[in-house]
Short mmCIF file of C-alpha atoms and ligand atoms in Angstrom, two decimals:
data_model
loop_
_atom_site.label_atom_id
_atom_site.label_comp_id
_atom_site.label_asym_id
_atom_site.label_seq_id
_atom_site.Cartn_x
_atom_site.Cartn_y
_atom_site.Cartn_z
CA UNK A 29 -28.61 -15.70 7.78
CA UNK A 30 -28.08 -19.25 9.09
CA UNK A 31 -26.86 -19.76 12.79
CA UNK A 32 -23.20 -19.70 12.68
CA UNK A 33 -22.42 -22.91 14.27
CA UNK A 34 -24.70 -24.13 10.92
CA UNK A 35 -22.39 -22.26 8.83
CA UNK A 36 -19.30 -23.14 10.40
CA UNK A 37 -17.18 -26.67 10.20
CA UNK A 38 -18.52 -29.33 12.43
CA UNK A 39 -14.47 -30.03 13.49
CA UNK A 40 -14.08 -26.27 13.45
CA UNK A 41 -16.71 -25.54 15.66
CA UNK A 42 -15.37 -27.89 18.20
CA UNK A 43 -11.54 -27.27 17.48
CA UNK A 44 -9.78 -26.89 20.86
CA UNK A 45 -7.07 -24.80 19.81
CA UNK A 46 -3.27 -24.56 20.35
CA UNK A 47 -2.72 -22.95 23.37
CA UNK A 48 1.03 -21.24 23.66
CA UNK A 49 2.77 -20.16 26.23
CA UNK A 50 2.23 -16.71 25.34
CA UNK A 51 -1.39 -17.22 25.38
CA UNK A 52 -1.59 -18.84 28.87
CA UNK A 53 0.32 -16.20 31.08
CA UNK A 54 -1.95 -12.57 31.00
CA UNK A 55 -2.36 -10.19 33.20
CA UNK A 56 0.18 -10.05 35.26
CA UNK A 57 3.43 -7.93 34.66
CA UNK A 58 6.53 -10.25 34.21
CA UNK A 59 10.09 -9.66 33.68
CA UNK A 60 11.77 -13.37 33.44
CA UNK A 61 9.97 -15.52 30.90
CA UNK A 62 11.11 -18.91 30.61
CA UNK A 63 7.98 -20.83 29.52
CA UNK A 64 8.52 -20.61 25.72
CA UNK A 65 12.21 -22.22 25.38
CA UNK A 66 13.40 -19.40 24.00
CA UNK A 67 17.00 -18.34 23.70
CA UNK A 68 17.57 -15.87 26.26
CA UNK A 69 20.08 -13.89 24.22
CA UNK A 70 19.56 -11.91 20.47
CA UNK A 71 17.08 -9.73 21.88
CA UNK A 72 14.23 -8.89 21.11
CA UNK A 73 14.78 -11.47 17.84
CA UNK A 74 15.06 -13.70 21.03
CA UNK A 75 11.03 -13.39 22.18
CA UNK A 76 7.84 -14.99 20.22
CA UNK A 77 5.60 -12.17 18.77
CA UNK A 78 1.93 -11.34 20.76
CA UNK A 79 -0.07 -14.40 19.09
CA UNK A 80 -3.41 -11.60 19.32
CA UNK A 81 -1.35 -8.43 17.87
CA UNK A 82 -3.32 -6.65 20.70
CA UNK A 83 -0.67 -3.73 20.39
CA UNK A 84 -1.27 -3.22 16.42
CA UNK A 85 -5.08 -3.87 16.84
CA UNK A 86 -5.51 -0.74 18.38
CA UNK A 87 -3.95 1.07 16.26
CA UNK A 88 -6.01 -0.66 13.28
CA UNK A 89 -8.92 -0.05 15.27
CA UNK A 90 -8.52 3.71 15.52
CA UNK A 91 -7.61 3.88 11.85
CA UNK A 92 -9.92 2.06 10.93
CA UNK A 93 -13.15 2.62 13.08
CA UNK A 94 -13.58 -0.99 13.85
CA UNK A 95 -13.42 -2.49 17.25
CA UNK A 96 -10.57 -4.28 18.05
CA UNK A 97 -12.61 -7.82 18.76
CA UNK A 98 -14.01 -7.44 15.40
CA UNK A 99 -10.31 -7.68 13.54
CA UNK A 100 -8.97 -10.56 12.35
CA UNK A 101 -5.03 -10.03 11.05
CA UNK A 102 -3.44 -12.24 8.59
CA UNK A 103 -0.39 -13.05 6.55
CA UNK A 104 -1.48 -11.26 3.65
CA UNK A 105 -5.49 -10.98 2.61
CA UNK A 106 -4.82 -14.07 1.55
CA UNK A 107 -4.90 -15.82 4.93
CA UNK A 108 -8.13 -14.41 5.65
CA UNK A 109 -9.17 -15.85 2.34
CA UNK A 110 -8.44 -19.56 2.72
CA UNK A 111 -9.11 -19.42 6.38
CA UNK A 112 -13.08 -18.22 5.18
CA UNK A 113 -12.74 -21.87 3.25
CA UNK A 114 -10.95 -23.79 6.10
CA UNK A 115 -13.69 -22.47 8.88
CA UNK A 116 -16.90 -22.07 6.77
CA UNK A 117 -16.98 -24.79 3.84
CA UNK A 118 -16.85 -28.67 3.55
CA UNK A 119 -14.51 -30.03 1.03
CA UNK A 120 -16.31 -31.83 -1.54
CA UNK A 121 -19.55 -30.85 0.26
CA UNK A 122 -20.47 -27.16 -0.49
CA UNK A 123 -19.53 -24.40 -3.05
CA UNK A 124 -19.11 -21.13 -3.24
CA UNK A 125 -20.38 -18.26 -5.73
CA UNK A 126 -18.78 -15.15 -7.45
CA UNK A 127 -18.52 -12.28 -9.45
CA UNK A 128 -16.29 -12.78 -12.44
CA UNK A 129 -13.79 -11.78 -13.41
CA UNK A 130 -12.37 -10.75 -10.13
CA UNK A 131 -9.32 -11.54 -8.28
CA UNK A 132 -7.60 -14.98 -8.97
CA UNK A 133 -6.82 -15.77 -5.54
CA UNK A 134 -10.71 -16.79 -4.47
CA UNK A 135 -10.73 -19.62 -6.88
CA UNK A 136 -7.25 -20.93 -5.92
CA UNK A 137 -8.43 -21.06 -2.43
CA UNK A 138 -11.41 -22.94 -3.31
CA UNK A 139 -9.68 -25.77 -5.35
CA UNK A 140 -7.34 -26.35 -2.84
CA UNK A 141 -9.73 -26.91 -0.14
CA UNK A 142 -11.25 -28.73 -2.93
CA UNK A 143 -14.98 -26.69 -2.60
CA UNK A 144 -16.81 -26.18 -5.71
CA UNK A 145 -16.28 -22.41 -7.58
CA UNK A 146 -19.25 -20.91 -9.50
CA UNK A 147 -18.46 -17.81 -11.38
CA UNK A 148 -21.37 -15.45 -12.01
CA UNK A 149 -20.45 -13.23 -15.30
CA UNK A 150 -20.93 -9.19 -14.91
CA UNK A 151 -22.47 -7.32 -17.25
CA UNK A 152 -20.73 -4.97 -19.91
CA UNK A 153 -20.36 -2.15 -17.91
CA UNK A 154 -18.34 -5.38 -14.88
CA UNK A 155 -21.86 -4.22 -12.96
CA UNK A 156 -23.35 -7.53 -10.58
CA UNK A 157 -26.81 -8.29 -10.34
CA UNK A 158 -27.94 -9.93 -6.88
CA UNK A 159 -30.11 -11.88 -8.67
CA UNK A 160 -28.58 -13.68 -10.70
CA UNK A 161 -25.58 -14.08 -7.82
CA UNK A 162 -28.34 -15.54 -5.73
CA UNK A 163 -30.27 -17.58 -8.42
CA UNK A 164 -26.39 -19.31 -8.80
CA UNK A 165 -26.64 -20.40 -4.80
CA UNK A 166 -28.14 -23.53 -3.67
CA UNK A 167 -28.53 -24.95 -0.03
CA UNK A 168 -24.98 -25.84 -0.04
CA UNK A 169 -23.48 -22.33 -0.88
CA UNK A 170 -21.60 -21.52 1.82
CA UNK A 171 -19.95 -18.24 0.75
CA UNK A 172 -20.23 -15.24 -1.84
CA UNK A 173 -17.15 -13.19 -2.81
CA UNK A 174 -17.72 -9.72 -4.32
CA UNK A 175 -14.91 -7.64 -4.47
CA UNK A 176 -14.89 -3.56 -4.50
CA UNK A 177 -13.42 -1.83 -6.56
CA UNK A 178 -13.31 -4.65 -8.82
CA UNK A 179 -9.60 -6.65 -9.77
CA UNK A 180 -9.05 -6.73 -12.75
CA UNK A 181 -11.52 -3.96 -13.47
CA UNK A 182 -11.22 -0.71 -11.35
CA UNK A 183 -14.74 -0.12 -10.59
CA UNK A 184 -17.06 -0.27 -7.73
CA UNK A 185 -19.69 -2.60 -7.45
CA UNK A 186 -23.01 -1.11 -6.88
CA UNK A 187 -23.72 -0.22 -3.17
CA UNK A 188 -27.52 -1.37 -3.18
CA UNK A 189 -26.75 -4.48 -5.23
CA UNK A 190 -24.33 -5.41 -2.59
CA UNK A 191 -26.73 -4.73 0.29
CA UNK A 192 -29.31 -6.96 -1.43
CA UNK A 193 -26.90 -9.75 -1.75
CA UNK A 194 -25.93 -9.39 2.30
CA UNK A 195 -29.93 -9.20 3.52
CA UNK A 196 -30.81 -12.20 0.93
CA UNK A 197 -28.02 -14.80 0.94
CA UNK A 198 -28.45 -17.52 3.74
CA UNK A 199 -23.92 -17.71 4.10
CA UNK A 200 -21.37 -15.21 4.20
CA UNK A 201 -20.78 -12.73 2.33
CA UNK A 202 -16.82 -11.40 1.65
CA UNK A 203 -16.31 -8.10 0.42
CA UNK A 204 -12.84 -7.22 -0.99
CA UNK A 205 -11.92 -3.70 -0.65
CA UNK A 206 -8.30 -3.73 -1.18
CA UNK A 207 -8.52 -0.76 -3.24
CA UNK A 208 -11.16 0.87 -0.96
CA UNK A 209 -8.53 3.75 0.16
CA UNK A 210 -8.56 5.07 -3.66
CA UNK A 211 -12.53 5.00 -3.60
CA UNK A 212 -15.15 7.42 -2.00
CA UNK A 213 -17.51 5.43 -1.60
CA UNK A 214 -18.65 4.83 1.85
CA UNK A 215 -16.28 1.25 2.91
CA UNK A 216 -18.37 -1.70 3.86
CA UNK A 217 -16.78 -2.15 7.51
CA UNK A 218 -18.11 0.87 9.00
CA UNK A 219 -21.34 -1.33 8.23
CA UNK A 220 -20.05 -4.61 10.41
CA UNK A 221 -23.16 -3.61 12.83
CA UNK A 222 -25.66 -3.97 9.95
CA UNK A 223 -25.15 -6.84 8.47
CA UNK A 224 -23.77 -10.02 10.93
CA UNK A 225 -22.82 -12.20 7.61
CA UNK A 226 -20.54 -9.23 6.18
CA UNK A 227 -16.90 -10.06 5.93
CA UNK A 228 -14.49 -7.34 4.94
CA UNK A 229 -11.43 -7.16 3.47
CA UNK A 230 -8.82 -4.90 3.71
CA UNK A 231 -4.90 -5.05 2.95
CA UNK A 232 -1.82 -3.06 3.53
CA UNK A 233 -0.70 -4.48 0.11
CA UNK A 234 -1.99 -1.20 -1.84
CA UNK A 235 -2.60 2.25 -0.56
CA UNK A 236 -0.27 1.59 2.20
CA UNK A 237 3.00 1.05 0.26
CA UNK A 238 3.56 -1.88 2.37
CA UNK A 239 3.30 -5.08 0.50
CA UNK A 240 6.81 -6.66 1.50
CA UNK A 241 5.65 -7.03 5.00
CA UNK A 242 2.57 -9.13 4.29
CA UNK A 243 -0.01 -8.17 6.75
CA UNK A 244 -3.75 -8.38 5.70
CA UNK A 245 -7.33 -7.79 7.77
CA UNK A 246 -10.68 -9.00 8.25
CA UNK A 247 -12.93 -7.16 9.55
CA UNK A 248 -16.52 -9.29 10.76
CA UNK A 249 -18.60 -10.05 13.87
CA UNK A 250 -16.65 -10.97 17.04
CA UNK A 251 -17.47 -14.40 16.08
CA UNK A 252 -16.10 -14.85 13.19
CA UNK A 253 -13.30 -13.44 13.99
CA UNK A 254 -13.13 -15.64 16.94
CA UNK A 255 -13.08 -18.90 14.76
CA UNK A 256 -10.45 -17.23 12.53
CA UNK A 257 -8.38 -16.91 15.53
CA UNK A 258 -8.79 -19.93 16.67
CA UNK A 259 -7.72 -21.68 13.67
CA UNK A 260 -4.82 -19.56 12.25
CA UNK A 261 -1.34 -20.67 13.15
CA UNK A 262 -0.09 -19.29 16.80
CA UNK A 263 2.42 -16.84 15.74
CA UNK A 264 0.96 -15.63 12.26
CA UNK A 265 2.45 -12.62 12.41
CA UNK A 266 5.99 -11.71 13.04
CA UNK A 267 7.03 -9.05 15.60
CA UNK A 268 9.31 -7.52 12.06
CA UNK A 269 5.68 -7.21 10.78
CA UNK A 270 4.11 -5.93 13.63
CA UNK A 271 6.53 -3.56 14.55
CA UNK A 272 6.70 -1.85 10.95
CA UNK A 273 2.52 -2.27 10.72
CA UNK A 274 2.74 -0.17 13.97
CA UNK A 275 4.72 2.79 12.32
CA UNK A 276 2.62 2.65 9.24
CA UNK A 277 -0.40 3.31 11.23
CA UNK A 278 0.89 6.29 13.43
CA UNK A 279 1.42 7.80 10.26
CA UNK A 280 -1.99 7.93 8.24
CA UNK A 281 -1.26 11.45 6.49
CA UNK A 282 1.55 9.78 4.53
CA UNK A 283 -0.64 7.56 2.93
CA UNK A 284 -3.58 10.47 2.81
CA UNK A 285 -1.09 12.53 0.62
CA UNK A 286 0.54 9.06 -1.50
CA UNK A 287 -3.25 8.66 -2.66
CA UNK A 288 -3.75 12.10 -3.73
CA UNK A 289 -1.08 11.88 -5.88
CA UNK A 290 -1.73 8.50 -7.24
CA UNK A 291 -5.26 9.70 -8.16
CA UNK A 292 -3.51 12.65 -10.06
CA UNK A 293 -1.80 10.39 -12.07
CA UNK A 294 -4.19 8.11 -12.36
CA UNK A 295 -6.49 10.68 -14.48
CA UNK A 296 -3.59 12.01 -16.18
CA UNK A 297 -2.67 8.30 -17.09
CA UNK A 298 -6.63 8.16 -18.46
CA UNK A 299 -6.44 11.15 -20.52
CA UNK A 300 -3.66 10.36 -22.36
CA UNK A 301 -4.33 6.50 -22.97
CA UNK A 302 -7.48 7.72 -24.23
CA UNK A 303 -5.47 9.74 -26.44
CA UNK A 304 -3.46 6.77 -27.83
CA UNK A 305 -3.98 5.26 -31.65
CA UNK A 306 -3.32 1.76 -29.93
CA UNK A 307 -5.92 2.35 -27.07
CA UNK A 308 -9.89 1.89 -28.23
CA UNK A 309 -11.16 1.76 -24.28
CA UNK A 310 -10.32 3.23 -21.04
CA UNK A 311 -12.64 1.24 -18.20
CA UNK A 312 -13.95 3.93 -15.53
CA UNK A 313 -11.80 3.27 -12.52
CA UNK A 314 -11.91 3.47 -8.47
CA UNK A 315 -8.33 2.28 -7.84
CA UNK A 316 -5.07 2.91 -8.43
CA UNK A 317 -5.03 1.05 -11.78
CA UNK A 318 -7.05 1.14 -14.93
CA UNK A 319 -8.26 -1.22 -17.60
CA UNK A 320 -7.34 -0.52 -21.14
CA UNK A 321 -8.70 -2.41 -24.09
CA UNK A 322 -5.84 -2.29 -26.48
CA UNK A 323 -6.15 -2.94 -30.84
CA UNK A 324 -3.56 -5.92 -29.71
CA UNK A 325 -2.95 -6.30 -26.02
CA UNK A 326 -0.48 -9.09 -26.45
CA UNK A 327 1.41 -7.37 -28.94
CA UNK A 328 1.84 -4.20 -26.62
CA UNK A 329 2.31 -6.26 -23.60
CA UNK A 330 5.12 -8.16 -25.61
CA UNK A 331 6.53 -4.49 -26.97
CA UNK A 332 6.70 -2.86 -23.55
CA UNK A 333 8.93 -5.77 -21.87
CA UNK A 334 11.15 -5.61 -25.13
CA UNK A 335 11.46 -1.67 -23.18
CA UNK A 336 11.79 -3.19 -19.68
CA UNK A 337 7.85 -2.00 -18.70
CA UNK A 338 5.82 -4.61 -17.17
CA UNK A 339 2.28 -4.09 -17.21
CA UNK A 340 -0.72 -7.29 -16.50
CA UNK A 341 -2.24 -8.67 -19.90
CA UNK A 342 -5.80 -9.71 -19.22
CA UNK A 343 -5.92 -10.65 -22.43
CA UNK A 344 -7.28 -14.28 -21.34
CA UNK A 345 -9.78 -12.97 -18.48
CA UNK A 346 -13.83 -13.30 -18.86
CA UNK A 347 -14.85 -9.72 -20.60
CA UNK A 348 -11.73 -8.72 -20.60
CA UNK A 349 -10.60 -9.44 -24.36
CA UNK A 350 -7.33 -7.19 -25.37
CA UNK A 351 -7.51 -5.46 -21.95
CA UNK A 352 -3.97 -4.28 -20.44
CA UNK A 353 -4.20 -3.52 -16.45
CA UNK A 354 -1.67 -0.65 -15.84
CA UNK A 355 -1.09 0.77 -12.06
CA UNK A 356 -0.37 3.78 -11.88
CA UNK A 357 3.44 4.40 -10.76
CA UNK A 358 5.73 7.85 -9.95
CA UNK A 359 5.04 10.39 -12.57
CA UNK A 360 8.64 8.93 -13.98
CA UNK A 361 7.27 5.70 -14.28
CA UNK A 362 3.67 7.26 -15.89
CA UNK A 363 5.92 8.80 -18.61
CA UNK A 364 8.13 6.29 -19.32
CA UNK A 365 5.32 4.47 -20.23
CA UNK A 366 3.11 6.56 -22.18
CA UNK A 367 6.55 7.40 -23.83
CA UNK A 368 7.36 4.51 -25.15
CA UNK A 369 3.46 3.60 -26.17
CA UNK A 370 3.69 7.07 -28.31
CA UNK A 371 7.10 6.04 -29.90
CA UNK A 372 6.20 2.73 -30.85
CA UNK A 373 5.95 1.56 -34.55
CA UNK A 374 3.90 -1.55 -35.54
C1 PLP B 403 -3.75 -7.06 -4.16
C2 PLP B 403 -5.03 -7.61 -3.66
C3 PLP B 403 -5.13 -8.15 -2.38
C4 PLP B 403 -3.94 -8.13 -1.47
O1 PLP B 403 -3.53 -9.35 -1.07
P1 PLP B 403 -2.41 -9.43 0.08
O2 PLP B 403 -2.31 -10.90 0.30
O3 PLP B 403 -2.95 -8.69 1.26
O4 PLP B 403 -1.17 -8.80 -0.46
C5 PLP B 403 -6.35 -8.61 -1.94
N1 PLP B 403 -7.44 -8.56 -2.72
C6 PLP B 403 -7.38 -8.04 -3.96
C7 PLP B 403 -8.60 -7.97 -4.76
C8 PLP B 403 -6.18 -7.57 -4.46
O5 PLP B 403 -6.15 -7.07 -5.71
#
């Protein structure tokens, strides 16, 4: 791997950051705060939110088994996303390289920090090949995304192509597990120690019911994270956020028993798509959705909202021709579904 300050934004690197007033006063126990003109009624609306989430952290940390300096908590994954453009590329300088097809929001990023975007095509079976990943980097390449399991696909990337990719590649390397709490594979960020370019993602999007309250994580070296902190805005995430992030994580077994369900479904949802005149594919799958190559996906994307049943067409996607994504839902939802697929004519 390069030296970080190599990798890193020369006005990055150097950034003094904001300093608020909740960063300056530590330590000490206080009960009158008037350094952050706040109002001193509507409390606790009234208060700014801990810029560091130190509170939450710990909780993530537990949960998680990553240390607290090595957590990084954003507005959504997507924070963490276009702050790994803001701190590590140059625009019109460097470019990044990844799998494709994979989740939308890496390229998005990249053209708006204006960094070039090189898609690598998997093979039939969506696997990656950390050769030909690498063979698409050059001296400017500043970061590789890989994502696992795979969006749009379902499926996990191979573990030893992914560990060739971290030991080879001279920049970062981001791996997305979103969908990691529907996997059992062994997740990447218990692996932080291993490999000091690794950046992981996780979300509370997914497994964790919780996608209304926007709160993502990266897990990395304390210094990445460091620069990530540095450069996010002050108050990132609100205390609504933090407080309801905080009851989410006291209460792990929830989600333990929401996933055993889901994965219930989720092969009962396989078995009977498989089962379907309309249906020539079901893609293996390691999340909680499943990619369906349809005779016409259009046509039954276009039928089920007739029936008030949105599903994604990934009709347009790279190796992904007549696929439908469908997530699996309540076991209500599941049949609604399959009903109206088995009632439909033409
Ligand atoms: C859904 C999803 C996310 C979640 O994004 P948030 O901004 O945390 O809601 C991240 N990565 C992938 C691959 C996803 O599919």
């Amino acid at each position: 791997m390069m030296d970080l300050k190599e990798l890193t934004r020369p006005n990055i690197w150097n950034l003094s950051p904001y300093s608020s007033a909740r960063n300056e006063y530590s330590g000490h126990t206080a009960n009158v705060f008037l350094d952050a003109n706040e109002n001193p009624y509507n409390s606790p609306l009234n208060r700014y939110p801990d810029p560091l989430q130190s509170e939450l952290k710990t909780l993530v940390a537990r949960v998680k088994g990553v240390p607290a300096e090595c957590i990084f908590l954003g507005n959504g994954s997507d924070e963490a996303i276009d702050l790994a453009y803001r701190c590590f590329t140059q625009p019109g300088v460097n470019n990044v390289v990844a799998i494709e097809p994979t989740y939308g929001m890496y390229k998005v990023c990249a053209d708006i920090n204006d960094i070039e975007y090189r898609p690598v095509l998997l093979d039939n079976g969506f696997q990656m090949n950390a050769d030909s990943l690498l063979s698409a980097c050059d001296a400017d390449t500043r970061l590789i995304w890989l994502c696992s399991p795979n969006n749009p696909t379902g499926n996990n990337l191979k573990r030893n192509e992914i560990e060739e990719v971290l030991r080879r590649f001279h920049g970062l390397v981001i791996v997305d597990e979103a969908y990691s709490d529907f996997s059992t594979e062994r997740p990447f960020r218990l692996d932080l120690d291993k490999f000091p370019n690794l950046i992981v993602l996780n979300t509370m999007s997914k497994a964790w019911g919780c996608a209304a309250i926007r709160l993502g994580m990266a897990f990395a070296s304390k210094e990445i994270i460091s620069l990530f902190n540095k450069v996010k805005y002050p108050y990132n995430i609100s205390s609504l956020t933090q407080e309801q992030a905080i009851e989410a994580f006291k209460d792990p077994y929830k989600v333990d028993k929401w996933i055993k369900i889901i994965l219930l479904e989720r092969t009962r949802m396989i078995d009977a798509f498989g089962m379907l005149p309309s249906c020539k594919k079901v893609y293996p799958t390691n999340a909680n959705f499943f990619l369906a190559e349809m005779d016409d996906a259009q046509a039954t994307y276009d039928y089920l909202v007739r029936k008030g049943i949105i599903v994604r067409n990934r009709n347009k996607v790279a190796l992904c021709a007549n696929c439908l994504r469908i997530t699996i839902g309540t076991k209500t939802e599941n049949n609604e579904l399959l009903a109206a697929l088995r009632q439909r004519i033409g």
